[in-house]
mmCIF file of C-alpha atoms and ligand atoms in Angstrom:
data_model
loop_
_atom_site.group_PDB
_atom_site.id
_atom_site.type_symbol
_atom_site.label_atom_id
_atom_site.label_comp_id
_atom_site.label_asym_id
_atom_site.label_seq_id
_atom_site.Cartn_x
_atom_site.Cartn_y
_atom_site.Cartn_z
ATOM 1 C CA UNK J 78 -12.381 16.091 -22.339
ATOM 2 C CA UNK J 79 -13.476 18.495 -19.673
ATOM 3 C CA UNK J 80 -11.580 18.186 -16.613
ATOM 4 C CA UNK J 81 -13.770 21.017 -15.061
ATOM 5 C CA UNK J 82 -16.701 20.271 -12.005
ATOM 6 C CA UNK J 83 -20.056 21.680 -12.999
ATOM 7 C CA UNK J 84 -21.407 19.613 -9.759
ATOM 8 C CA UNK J 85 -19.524 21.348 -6.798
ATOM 9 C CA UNK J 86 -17.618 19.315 -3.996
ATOM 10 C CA UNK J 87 -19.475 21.624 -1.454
ATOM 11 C CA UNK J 88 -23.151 20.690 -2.088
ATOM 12 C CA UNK J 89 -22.115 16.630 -1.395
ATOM 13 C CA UNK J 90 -20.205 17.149 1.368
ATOM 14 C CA UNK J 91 -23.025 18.820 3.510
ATOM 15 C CA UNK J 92 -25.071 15.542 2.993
ATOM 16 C CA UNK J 93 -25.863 12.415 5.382
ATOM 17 C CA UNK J 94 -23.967 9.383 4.161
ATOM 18 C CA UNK J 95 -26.861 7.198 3.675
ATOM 19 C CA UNK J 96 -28.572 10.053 1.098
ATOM 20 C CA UNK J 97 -25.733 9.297 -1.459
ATOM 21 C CA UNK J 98 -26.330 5.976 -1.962
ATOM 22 C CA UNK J 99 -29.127 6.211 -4.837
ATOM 23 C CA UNK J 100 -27.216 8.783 -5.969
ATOM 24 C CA UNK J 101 -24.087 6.513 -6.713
ATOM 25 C CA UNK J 102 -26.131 3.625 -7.533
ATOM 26 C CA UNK J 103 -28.084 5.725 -10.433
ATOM 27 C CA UNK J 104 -24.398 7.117 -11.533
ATOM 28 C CA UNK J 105 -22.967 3.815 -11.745
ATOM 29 C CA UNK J 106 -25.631 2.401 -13.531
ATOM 30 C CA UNK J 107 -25.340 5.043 -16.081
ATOM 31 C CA UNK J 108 -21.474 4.701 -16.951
ATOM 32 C CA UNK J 109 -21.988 0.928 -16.800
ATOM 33 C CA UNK J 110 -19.284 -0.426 -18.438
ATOM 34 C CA UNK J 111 -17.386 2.725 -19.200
ATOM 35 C CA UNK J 112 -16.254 2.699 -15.431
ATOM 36 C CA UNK J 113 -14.684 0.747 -12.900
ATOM 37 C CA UNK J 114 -14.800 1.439 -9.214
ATOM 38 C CA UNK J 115 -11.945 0.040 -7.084
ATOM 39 C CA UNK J 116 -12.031 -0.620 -3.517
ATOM 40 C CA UNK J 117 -8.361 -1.148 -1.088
ATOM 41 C CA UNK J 118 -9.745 -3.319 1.852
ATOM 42 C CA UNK J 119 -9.165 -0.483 4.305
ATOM 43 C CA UNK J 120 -11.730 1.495 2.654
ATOM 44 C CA UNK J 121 -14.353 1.965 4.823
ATOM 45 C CA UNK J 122 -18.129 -0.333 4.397
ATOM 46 C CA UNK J 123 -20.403 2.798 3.075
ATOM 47 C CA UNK J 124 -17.865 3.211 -0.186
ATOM 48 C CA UNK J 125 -16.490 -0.114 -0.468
ATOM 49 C CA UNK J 126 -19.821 -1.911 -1.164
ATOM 50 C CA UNK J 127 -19.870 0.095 -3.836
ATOM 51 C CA UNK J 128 -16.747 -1.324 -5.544
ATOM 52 C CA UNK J 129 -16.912 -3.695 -8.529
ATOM 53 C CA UNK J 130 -13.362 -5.157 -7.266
ATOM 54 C CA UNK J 131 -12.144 -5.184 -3.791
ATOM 55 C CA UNK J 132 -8.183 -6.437 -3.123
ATOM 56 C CA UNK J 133 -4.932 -5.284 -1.543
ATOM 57 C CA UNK J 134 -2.409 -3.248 -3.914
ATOM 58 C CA UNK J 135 -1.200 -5.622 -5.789
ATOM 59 C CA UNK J 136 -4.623 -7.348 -6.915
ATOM 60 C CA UNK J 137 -6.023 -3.784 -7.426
ATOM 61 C CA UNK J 138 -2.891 -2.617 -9.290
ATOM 62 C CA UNK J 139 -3.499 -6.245 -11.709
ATOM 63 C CA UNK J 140 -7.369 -4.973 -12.541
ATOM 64 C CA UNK J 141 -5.822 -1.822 -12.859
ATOM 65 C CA UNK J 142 -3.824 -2.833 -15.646
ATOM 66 C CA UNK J 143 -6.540 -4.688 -17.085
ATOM 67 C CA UNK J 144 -9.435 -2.501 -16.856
ATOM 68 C CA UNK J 145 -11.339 -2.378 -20.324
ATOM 69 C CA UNK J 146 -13.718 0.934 -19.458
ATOM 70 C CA UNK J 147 -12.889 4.770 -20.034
ATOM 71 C CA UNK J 148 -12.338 5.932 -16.224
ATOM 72 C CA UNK J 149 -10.821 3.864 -13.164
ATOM 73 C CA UNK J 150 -12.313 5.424 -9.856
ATOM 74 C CA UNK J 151 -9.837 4.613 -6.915
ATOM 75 C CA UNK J 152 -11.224 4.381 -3.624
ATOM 76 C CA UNK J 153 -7.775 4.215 -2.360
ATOM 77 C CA UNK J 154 -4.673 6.053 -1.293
ATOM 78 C CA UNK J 155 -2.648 8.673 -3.888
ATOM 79 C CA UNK J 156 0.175 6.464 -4.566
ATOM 80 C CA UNK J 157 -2.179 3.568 -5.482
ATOM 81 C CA UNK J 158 -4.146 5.951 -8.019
ATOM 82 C CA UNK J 159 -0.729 7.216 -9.504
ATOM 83 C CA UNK J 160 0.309 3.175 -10.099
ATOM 84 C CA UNK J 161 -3.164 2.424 -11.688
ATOM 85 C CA UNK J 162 -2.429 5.446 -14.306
ATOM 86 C CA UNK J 163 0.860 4.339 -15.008
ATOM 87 C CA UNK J 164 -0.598 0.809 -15.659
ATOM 88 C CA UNK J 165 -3.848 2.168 -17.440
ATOM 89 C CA UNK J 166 -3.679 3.204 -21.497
ATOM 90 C CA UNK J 167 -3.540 6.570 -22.167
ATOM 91 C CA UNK J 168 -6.931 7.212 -23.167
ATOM 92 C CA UNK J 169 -8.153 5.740 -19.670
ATOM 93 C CA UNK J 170 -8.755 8.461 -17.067
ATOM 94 C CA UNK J 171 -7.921 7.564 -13.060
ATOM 95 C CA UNK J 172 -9.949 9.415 -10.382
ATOM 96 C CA UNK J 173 -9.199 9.612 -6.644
ATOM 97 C CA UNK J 174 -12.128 10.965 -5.080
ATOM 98 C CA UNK J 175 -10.683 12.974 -2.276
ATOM 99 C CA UNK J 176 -7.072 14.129 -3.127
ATOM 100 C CA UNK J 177 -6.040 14.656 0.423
ATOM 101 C CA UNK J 178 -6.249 10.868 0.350
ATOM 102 C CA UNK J 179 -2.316 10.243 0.665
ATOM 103 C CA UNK J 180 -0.393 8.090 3.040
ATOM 104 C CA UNK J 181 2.036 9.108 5.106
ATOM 105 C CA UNK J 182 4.283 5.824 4.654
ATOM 106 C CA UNK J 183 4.557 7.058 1.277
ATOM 107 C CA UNK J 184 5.346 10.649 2.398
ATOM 108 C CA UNK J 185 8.168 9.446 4.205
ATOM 109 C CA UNK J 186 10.662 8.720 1.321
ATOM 110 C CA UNK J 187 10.963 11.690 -0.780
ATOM 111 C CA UNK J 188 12.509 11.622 -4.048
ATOM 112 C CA UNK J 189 14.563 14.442 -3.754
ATOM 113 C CA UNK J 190 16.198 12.314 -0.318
ATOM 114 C CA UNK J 191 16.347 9.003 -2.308
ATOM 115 C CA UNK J 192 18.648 10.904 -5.053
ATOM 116 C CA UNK J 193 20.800 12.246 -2.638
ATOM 117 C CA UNK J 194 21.058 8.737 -0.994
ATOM 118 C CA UNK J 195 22.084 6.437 -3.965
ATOM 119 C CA UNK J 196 24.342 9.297 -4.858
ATOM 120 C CA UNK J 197 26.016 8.785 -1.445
ATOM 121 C CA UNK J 198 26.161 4.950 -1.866
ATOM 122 C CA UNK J 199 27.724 5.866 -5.724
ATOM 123 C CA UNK J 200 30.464 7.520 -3.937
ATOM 124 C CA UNK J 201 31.058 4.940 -1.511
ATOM 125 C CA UNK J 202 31.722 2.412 -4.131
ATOM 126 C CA UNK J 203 28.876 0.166 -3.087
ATOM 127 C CA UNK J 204 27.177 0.686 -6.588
ATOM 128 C CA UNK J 205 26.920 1.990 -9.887
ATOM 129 C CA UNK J 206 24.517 4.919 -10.568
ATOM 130 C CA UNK J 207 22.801 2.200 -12.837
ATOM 131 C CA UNK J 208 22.467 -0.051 -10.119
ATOM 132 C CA UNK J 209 25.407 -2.790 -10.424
ATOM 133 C CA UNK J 210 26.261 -3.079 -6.418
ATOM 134 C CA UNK J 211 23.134 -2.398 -5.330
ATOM 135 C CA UNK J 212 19.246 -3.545 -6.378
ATOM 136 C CA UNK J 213 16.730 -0.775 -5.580
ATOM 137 C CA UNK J 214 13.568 -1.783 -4.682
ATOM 138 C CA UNK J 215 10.862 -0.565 -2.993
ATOM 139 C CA UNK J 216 7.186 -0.917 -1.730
ATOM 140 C CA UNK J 217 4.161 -0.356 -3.552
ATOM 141 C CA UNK J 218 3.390 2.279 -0.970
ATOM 142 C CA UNK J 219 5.937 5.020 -2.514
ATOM 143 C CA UNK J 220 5.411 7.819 -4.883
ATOM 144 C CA UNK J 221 5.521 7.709 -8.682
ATOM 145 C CA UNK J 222 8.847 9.418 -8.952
ATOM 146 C CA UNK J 223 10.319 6.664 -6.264
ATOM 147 C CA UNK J 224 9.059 3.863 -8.250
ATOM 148 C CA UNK J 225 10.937 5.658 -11.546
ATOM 149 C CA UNK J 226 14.123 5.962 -9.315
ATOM 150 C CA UNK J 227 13.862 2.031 -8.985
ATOM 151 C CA UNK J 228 13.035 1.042 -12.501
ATOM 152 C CA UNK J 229 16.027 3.270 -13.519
ATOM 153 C CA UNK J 230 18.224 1.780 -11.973
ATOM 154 C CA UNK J 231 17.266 -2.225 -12.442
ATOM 155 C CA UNK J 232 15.142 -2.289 -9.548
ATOM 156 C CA UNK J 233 11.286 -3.365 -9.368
ATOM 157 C CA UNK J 234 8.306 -2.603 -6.938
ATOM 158 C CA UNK J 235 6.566 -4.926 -4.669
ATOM 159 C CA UNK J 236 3.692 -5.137 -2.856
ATOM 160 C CA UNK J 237 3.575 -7.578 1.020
ATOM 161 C CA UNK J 238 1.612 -10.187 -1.420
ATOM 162 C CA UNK J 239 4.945 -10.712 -3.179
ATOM 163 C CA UNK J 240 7.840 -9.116 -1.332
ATOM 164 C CA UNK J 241 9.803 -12.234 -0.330
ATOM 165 C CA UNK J 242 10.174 -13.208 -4.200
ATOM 166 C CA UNK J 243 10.816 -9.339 -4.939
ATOM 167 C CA UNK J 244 13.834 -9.920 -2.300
ATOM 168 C CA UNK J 245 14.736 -12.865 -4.140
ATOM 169 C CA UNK J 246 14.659 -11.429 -7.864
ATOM 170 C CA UNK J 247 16.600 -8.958 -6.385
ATOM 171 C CA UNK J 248 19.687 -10.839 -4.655
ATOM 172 C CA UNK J 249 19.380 -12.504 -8.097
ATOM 173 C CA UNK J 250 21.367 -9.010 -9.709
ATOM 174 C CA UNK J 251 23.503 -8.015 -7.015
ATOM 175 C CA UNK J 252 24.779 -9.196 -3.018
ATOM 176 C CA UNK J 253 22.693 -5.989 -1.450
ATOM 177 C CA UNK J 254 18.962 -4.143 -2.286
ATOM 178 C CA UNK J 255 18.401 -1.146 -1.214
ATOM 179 C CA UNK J 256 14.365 -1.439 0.197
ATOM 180 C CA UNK J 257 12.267 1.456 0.248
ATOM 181 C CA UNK J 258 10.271 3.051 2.345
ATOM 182 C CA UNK J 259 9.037 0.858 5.041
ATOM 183 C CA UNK J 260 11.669 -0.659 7.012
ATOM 184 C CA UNK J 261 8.973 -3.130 9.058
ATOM 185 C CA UNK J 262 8.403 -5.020 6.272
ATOM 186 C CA UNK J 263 11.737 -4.812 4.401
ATOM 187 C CA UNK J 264 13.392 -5.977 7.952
ATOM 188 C CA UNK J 265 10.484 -8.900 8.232
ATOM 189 C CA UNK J 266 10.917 -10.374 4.659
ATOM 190 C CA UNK J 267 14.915 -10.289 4.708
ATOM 191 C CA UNK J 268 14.824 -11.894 8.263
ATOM 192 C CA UNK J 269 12.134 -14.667 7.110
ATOM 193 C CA UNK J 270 14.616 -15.418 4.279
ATOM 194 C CA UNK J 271 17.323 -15.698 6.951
ATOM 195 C CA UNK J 272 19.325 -12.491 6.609
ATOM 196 C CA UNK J 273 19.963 -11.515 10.507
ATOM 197 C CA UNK J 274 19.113 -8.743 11.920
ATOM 198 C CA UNK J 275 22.879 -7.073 12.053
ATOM 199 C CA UNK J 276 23.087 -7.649 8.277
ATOM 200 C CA UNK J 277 20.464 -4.816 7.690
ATOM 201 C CA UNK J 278 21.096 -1.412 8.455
ATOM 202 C CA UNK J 279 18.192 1.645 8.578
ATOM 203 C CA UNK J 280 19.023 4.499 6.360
ATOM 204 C CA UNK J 281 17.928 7.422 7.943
ATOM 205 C CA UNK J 282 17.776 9.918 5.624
ATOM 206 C CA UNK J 283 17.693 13.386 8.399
ATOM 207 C CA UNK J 284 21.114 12.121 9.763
ATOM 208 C CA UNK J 285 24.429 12.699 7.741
ATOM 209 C CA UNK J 286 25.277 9.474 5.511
ATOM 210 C CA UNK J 287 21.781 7.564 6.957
ATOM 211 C CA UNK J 288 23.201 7.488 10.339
ATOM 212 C CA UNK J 289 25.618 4.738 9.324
ATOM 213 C CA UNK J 290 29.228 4.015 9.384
ATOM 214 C CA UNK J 291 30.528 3.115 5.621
ATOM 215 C CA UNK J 292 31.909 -0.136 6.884
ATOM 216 C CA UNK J 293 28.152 -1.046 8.747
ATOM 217 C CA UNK J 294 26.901 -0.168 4.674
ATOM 218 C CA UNK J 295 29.506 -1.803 3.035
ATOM 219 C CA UNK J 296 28.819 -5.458 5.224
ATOM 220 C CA UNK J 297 24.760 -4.902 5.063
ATOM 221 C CA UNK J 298 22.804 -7.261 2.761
ATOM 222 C CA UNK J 299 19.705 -5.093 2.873
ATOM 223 C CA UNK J 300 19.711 -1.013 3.600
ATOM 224 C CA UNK J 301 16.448 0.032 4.963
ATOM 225 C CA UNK J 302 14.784 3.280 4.654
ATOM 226 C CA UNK J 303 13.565 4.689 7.861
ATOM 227 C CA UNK J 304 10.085 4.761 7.064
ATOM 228 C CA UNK J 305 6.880 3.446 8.637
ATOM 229 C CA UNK J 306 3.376 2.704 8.377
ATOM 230 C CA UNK J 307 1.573 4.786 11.140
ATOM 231 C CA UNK J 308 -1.452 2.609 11.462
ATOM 232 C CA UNK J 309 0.768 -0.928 11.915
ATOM 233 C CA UNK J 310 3.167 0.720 14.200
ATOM 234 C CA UNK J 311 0.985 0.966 16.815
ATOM 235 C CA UNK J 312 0.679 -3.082 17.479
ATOM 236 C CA UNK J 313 3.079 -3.747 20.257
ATOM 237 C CA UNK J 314 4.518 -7.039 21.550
ATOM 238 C CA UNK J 315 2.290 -6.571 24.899
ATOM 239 C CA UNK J 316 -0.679 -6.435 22.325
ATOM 240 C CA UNK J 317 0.491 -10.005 21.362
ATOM 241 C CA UNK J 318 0.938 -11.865 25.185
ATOM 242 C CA UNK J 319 -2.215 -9.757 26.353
ATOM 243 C CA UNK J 320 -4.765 -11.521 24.105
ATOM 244 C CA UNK J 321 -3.010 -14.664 24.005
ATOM 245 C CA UNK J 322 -3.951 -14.342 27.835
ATOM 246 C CA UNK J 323 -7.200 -13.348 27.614
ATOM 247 C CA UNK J 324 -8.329 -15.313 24.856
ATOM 248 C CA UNK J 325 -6.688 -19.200 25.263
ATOM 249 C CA UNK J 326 -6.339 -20.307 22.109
ATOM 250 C CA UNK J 327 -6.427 -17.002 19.710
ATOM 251 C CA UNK J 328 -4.031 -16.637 16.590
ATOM 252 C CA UNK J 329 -2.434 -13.747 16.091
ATOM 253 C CA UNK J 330 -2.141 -12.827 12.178
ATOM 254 C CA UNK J 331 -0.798 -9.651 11.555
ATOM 255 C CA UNK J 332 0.664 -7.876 8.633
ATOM 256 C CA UNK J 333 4.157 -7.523 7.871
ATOM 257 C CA UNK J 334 4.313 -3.778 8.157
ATOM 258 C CA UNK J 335 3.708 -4.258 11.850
ATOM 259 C CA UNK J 336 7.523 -4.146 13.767
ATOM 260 C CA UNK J 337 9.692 -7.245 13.972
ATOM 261 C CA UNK J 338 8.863 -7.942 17.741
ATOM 262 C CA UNK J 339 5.625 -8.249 17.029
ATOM 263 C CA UNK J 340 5.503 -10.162 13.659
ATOM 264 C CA UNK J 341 7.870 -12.824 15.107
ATOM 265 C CA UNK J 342 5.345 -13.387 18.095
ATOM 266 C CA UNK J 343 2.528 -13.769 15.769
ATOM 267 C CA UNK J 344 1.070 -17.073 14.394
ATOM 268 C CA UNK J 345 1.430 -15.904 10.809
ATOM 269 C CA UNK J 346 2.030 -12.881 8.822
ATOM 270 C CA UNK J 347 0.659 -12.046 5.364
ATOM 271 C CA UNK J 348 -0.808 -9.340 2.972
ATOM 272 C CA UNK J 349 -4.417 -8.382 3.394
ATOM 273 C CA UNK J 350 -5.434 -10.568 0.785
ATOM 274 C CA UNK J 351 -3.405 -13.612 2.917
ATOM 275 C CA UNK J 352 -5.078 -12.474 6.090
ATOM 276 C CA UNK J 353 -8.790 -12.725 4.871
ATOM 277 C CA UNK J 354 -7.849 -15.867 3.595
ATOM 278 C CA UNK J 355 -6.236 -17.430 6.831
ATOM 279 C CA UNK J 356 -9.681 -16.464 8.366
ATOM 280 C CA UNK J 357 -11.655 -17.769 5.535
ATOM 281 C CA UNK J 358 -10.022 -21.247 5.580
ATOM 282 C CA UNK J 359 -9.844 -21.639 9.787
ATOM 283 C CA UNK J 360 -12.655 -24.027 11.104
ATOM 284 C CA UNK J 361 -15.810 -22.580 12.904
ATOM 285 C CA UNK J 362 -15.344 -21.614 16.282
ATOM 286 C CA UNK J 363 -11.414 -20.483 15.518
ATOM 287 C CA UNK J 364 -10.278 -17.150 17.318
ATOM 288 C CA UNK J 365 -8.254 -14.666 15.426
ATOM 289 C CA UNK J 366 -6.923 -11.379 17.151
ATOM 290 C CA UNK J 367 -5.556 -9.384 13.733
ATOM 291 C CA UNK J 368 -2.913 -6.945 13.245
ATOM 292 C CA UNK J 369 -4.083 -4.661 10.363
ATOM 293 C CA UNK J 370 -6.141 -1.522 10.155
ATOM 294 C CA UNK J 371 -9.481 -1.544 11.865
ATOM 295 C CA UNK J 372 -12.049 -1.895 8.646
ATOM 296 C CA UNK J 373 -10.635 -5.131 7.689
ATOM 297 C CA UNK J 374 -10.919 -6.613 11.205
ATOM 298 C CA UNK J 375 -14.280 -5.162 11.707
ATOM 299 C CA UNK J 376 -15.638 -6.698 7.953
ATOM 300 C CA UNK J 377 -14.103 -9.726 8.646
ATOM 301 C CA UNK J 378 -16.078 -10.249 12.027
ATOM 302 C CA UNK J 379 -18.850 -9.537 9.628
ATOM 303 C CA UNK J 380 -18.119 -11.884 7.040
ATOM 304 C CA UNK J 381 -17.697 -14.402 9.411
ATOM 305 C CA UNK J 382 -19.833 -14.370 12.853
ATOM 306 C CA UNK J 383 -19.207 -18.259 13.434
ATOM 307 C CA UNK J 384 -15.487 -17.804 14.613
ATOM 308 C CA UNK J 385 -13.931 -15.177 16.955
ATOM 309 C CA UNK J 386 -12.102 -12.008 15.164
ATOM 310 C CA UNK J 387 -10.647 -9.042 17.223
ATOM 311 C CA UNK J 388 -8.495 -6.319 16.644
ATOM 312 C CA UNK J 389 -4.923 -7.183 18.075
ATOM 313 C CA UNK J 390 -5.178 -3.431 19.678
ATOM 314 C CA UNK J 391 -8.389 -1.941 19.805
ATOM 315 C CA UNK J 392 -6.457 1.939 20.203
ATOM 316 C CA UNK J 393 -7.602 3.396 16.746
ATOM 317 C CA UNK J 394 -5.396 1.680 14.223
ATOM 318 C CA UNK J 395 -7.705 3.406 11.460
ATOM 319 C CA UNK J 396 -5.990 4.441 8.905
ATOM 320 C CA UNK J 397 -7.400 8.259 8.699
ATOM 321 C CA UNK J 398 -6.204 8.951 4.705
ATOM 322 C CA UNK J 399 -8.174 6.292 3.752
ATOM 323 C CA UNK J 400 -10.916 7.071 5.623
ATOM 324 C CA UNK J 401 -10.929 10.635 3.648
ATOM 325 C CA UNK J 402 -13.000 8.777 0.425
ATOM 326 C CA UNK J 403 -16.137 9.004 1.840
ATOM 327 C CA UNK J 404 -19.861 8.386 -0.109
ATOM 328 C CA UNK J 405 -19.882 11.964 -0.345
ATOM 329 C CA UNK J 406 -16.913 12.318 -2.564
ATOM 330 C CA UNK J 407 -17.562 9.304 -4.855
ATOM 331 C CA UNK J 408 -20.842 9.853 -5.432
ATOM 332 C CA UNK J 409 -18.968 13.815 -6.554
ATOM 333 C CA UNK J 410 -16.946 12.122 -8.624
ATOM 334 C CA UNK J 411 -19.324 10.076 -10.067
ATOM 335 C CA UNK J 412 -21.968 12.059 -11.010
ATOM 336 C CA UNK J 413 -19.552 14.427 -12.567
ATOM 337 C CA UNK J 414 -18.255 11.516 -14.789
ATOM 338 C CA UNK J 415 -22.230 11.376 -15.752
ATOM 339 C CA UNK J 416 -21.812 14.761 -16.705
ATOM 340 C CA UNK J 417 -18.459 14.455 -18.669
ATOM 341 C CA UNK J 418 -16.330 15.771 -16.115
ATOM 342 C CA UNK J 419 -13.312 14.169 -15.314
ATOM 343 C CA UNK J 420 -12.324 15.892 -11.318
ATOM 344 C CA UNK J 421 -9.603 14.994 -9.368
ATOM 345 C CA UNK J 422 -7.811 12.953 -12.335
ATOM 346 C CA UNK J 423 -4.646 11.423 -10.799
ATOM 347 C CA UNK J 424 -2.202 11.857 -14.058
ATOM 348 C CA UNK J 425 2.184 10.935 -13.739
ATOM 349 C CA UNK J 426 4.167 13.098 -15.616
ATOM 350 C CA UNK J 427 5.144 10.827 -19.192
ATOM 351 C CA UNK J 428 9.215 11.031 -17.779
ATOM 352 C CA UNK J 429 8.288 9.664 -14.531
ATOM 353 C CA UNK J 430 5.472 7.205 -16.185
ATOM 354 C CA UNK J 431 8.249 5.766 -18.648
ATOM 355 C CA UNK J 432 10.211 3.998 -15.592
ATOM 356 C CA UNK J 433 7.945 3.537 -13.024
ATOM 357 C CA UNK J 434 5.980 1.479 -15.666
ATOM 358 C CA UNK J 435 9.395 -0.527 -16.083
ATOM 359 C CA UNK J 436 9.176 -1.001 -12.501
ATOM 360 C CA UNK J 437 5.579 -2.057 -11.997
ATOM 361 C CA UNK J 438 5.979 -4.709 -14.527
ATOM 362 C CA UNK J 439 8.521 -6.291 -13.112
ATOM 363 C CA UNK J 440 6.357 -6.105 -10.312
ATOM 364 C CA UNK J 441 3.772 -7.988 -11.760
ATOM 365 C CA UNK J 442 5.694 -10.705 -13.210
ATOM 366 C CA UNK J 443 7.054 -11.412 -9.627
ATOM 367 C CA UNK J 444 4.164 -13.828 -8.713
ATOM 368 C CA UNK J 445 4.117 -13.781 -4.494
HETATM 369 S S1 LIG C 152 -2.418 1.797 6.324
HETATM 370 FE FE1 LIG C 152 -0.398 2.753 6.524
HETATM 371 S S2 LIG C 152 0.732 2.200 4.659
HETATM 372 FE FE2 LIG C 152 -1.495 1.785 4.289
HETATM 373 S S3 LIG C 152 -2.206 3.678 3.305
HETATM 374 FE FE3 LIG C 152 -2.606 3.886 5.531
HETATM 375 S S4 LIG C 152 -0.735 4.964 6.288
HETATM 376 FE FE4 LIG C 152 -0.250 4.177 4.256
#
């Protein structure tokens, strides 16, 4: 297979958004069933309506895994391109179509760090290298090589549509887990399950031994990685009593990778997938004021112009990675596929494939 561009990234880029559209209709209409074009929610409206399946990371990480055609375009973030090629057969090709497409959640637990903290827990006595003390698990949003780390050592992925039952599979092997990288949404599942808040301690991996004592290790249930989601970070508590204020009425719904303060204010918390469908079900006239990133909130107004749905903080909570697949780059990657070329193929080294596969099927037998 060539893996070489004859059509060059350059001569896309300098055109209007709307002039690609043809262009990716006519290229998808000649691959037909040999491709598949994923969309994440975030993704922004000019490249998502032209997805054949839309979902958060765990529903697009399912079609993934089930895709029947030769290439799997991921309009997406790196690590979710890296989990459909672990999850794809071998002679199934994943594209991302703008590389720089990463997320810096993901960026915030690297592998090399991760080693060097299990290795510190090994020596504390809180676990085995294999994982008998400790269950390692971690969020879909983490590199390839994390999710290997995990399935090594008994551990699974998990996605927000199914972390609480992750947690529980997890306490099912051992008293403490180990939850990687975001600490919002490891900190919000383990307190909905009714660990408090003293019984988790934030492992933060530019201090000597996380920052903790070995005794405040030794009596956590859950460790925490000191990692965020930029984008959900920026919802605040004040975000929360100022539309309640201004709007009489409004539910809050946010996601869980928004801080504690905020998630125990809201109404609800849930997924993507559970927020369009707390919208979906609500009566006409509801009011929603959403904590996610910006695209969703704005579609969903879209999708639904006979109820009320704001942005819980209308400061830019755009999530700027994902905005990087633009029409300009799929219809590049598209039309290159016409031509045989396979460009920016996302492809996990076979070592790292072998486990993180372990992992992400465990994930997906962990129904949410
Ligand atoms: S919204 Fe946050 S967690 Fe999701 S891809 Fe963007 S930076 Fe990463």
């Amino acid at each position: 297979m060539n893996t070489t561009s004859t059509c060059s990234l350059d001569n896309y880029l300098v055109l209007p958004d709307h002039s690609c559209d043809a262009r990716i209709r006519e290229a998808r209409e000649i691959l037909g069933d040999q491709c598949v074009v994923l969309g994440h929610h975030y993704q922004r409206d000019e490249v998502i309506q032209f997805s054949d399946y839309q979902g958060d990371s765990w529903r697009l990480s399912e079609l993934a895994s089930q895709a029947r055609g030769q290439y799997i375009v991921f309009c997406g973030v790196h690590f979710m391109a890296e989990s459909a090629d672990i999850l794809a057969r071998p002679d199934q090709s994943v594209v991302l179509p703008d590389l720089n497409a990463g997320c810096s959640m993901a960026d915030m637990a690297e592998i090399s760090q991760v080693e060097d903290a299990w290795e510190q827990f090994v020596r504390m006595g809180l676990t085995s290298d294999e994982g008998d003390g400790i269950t390692p698990l971690t969020y879909m949003n983490s590199a390839a090589a994390v999710k290997a780390f995990v399935g090594e050592r008994g551990g699974a992925v998990c996605t927000s549509s199914n972390a609480r039952a992750a947690f529980e599979w997890a306490f099912a092997r051992n008293r403490k887990l180990f939850f990687l990288p975001d600490q919002h949404l490891g900190r919000n599942t383990g307190y909905g399950m009714g660990i408090p808040l003293d019984e988790m301690a934030v492992w933060d991996p530019y201090l000597p031994q996380g920052g903790q004592t070995a005794e405040a290790l030794r009596a956590a249930r859950v460790i925490l990685w000191k990692g965020h989601c930029s984008v959900h970070m920026r919802f605040l508590p004040e975000d929360v009593d100022r539309m309640r204020q201004r709007y009489p009425g409004i539910q809050v719904i946010v996601h869980p990778e928004c801080r504690w303060e905020v998630c125990q204010k809201a109404n609800d918390t849930g997924s993507t997938d559970k927020l369009r469908r707390l919208v979906a079900e609500a009566p006409a006239g509801a009011k929603f004021a959403i904590g996610t990133e910006i695209h969703l909130v704005n579609r969903l107004a879209r999708q639904h112009p006979d109820k009320t749905i704001l942005t819980l903080n209308d400061c830019g909570c755009l999530c700027t990675t994902m905005y990087r697949i633009s029409p300009q780059h799929l219809a590049w990657a598209l039309e290159n596929l016409v031509e045989g070329n396979v460009v920016n193929p996302i492809k996990v080294r076979p070592a790292v494939k072998r486990w993180a596969r372990v992992a992400l099927d465990r994930m997906l037998q962990i129904k949410g």
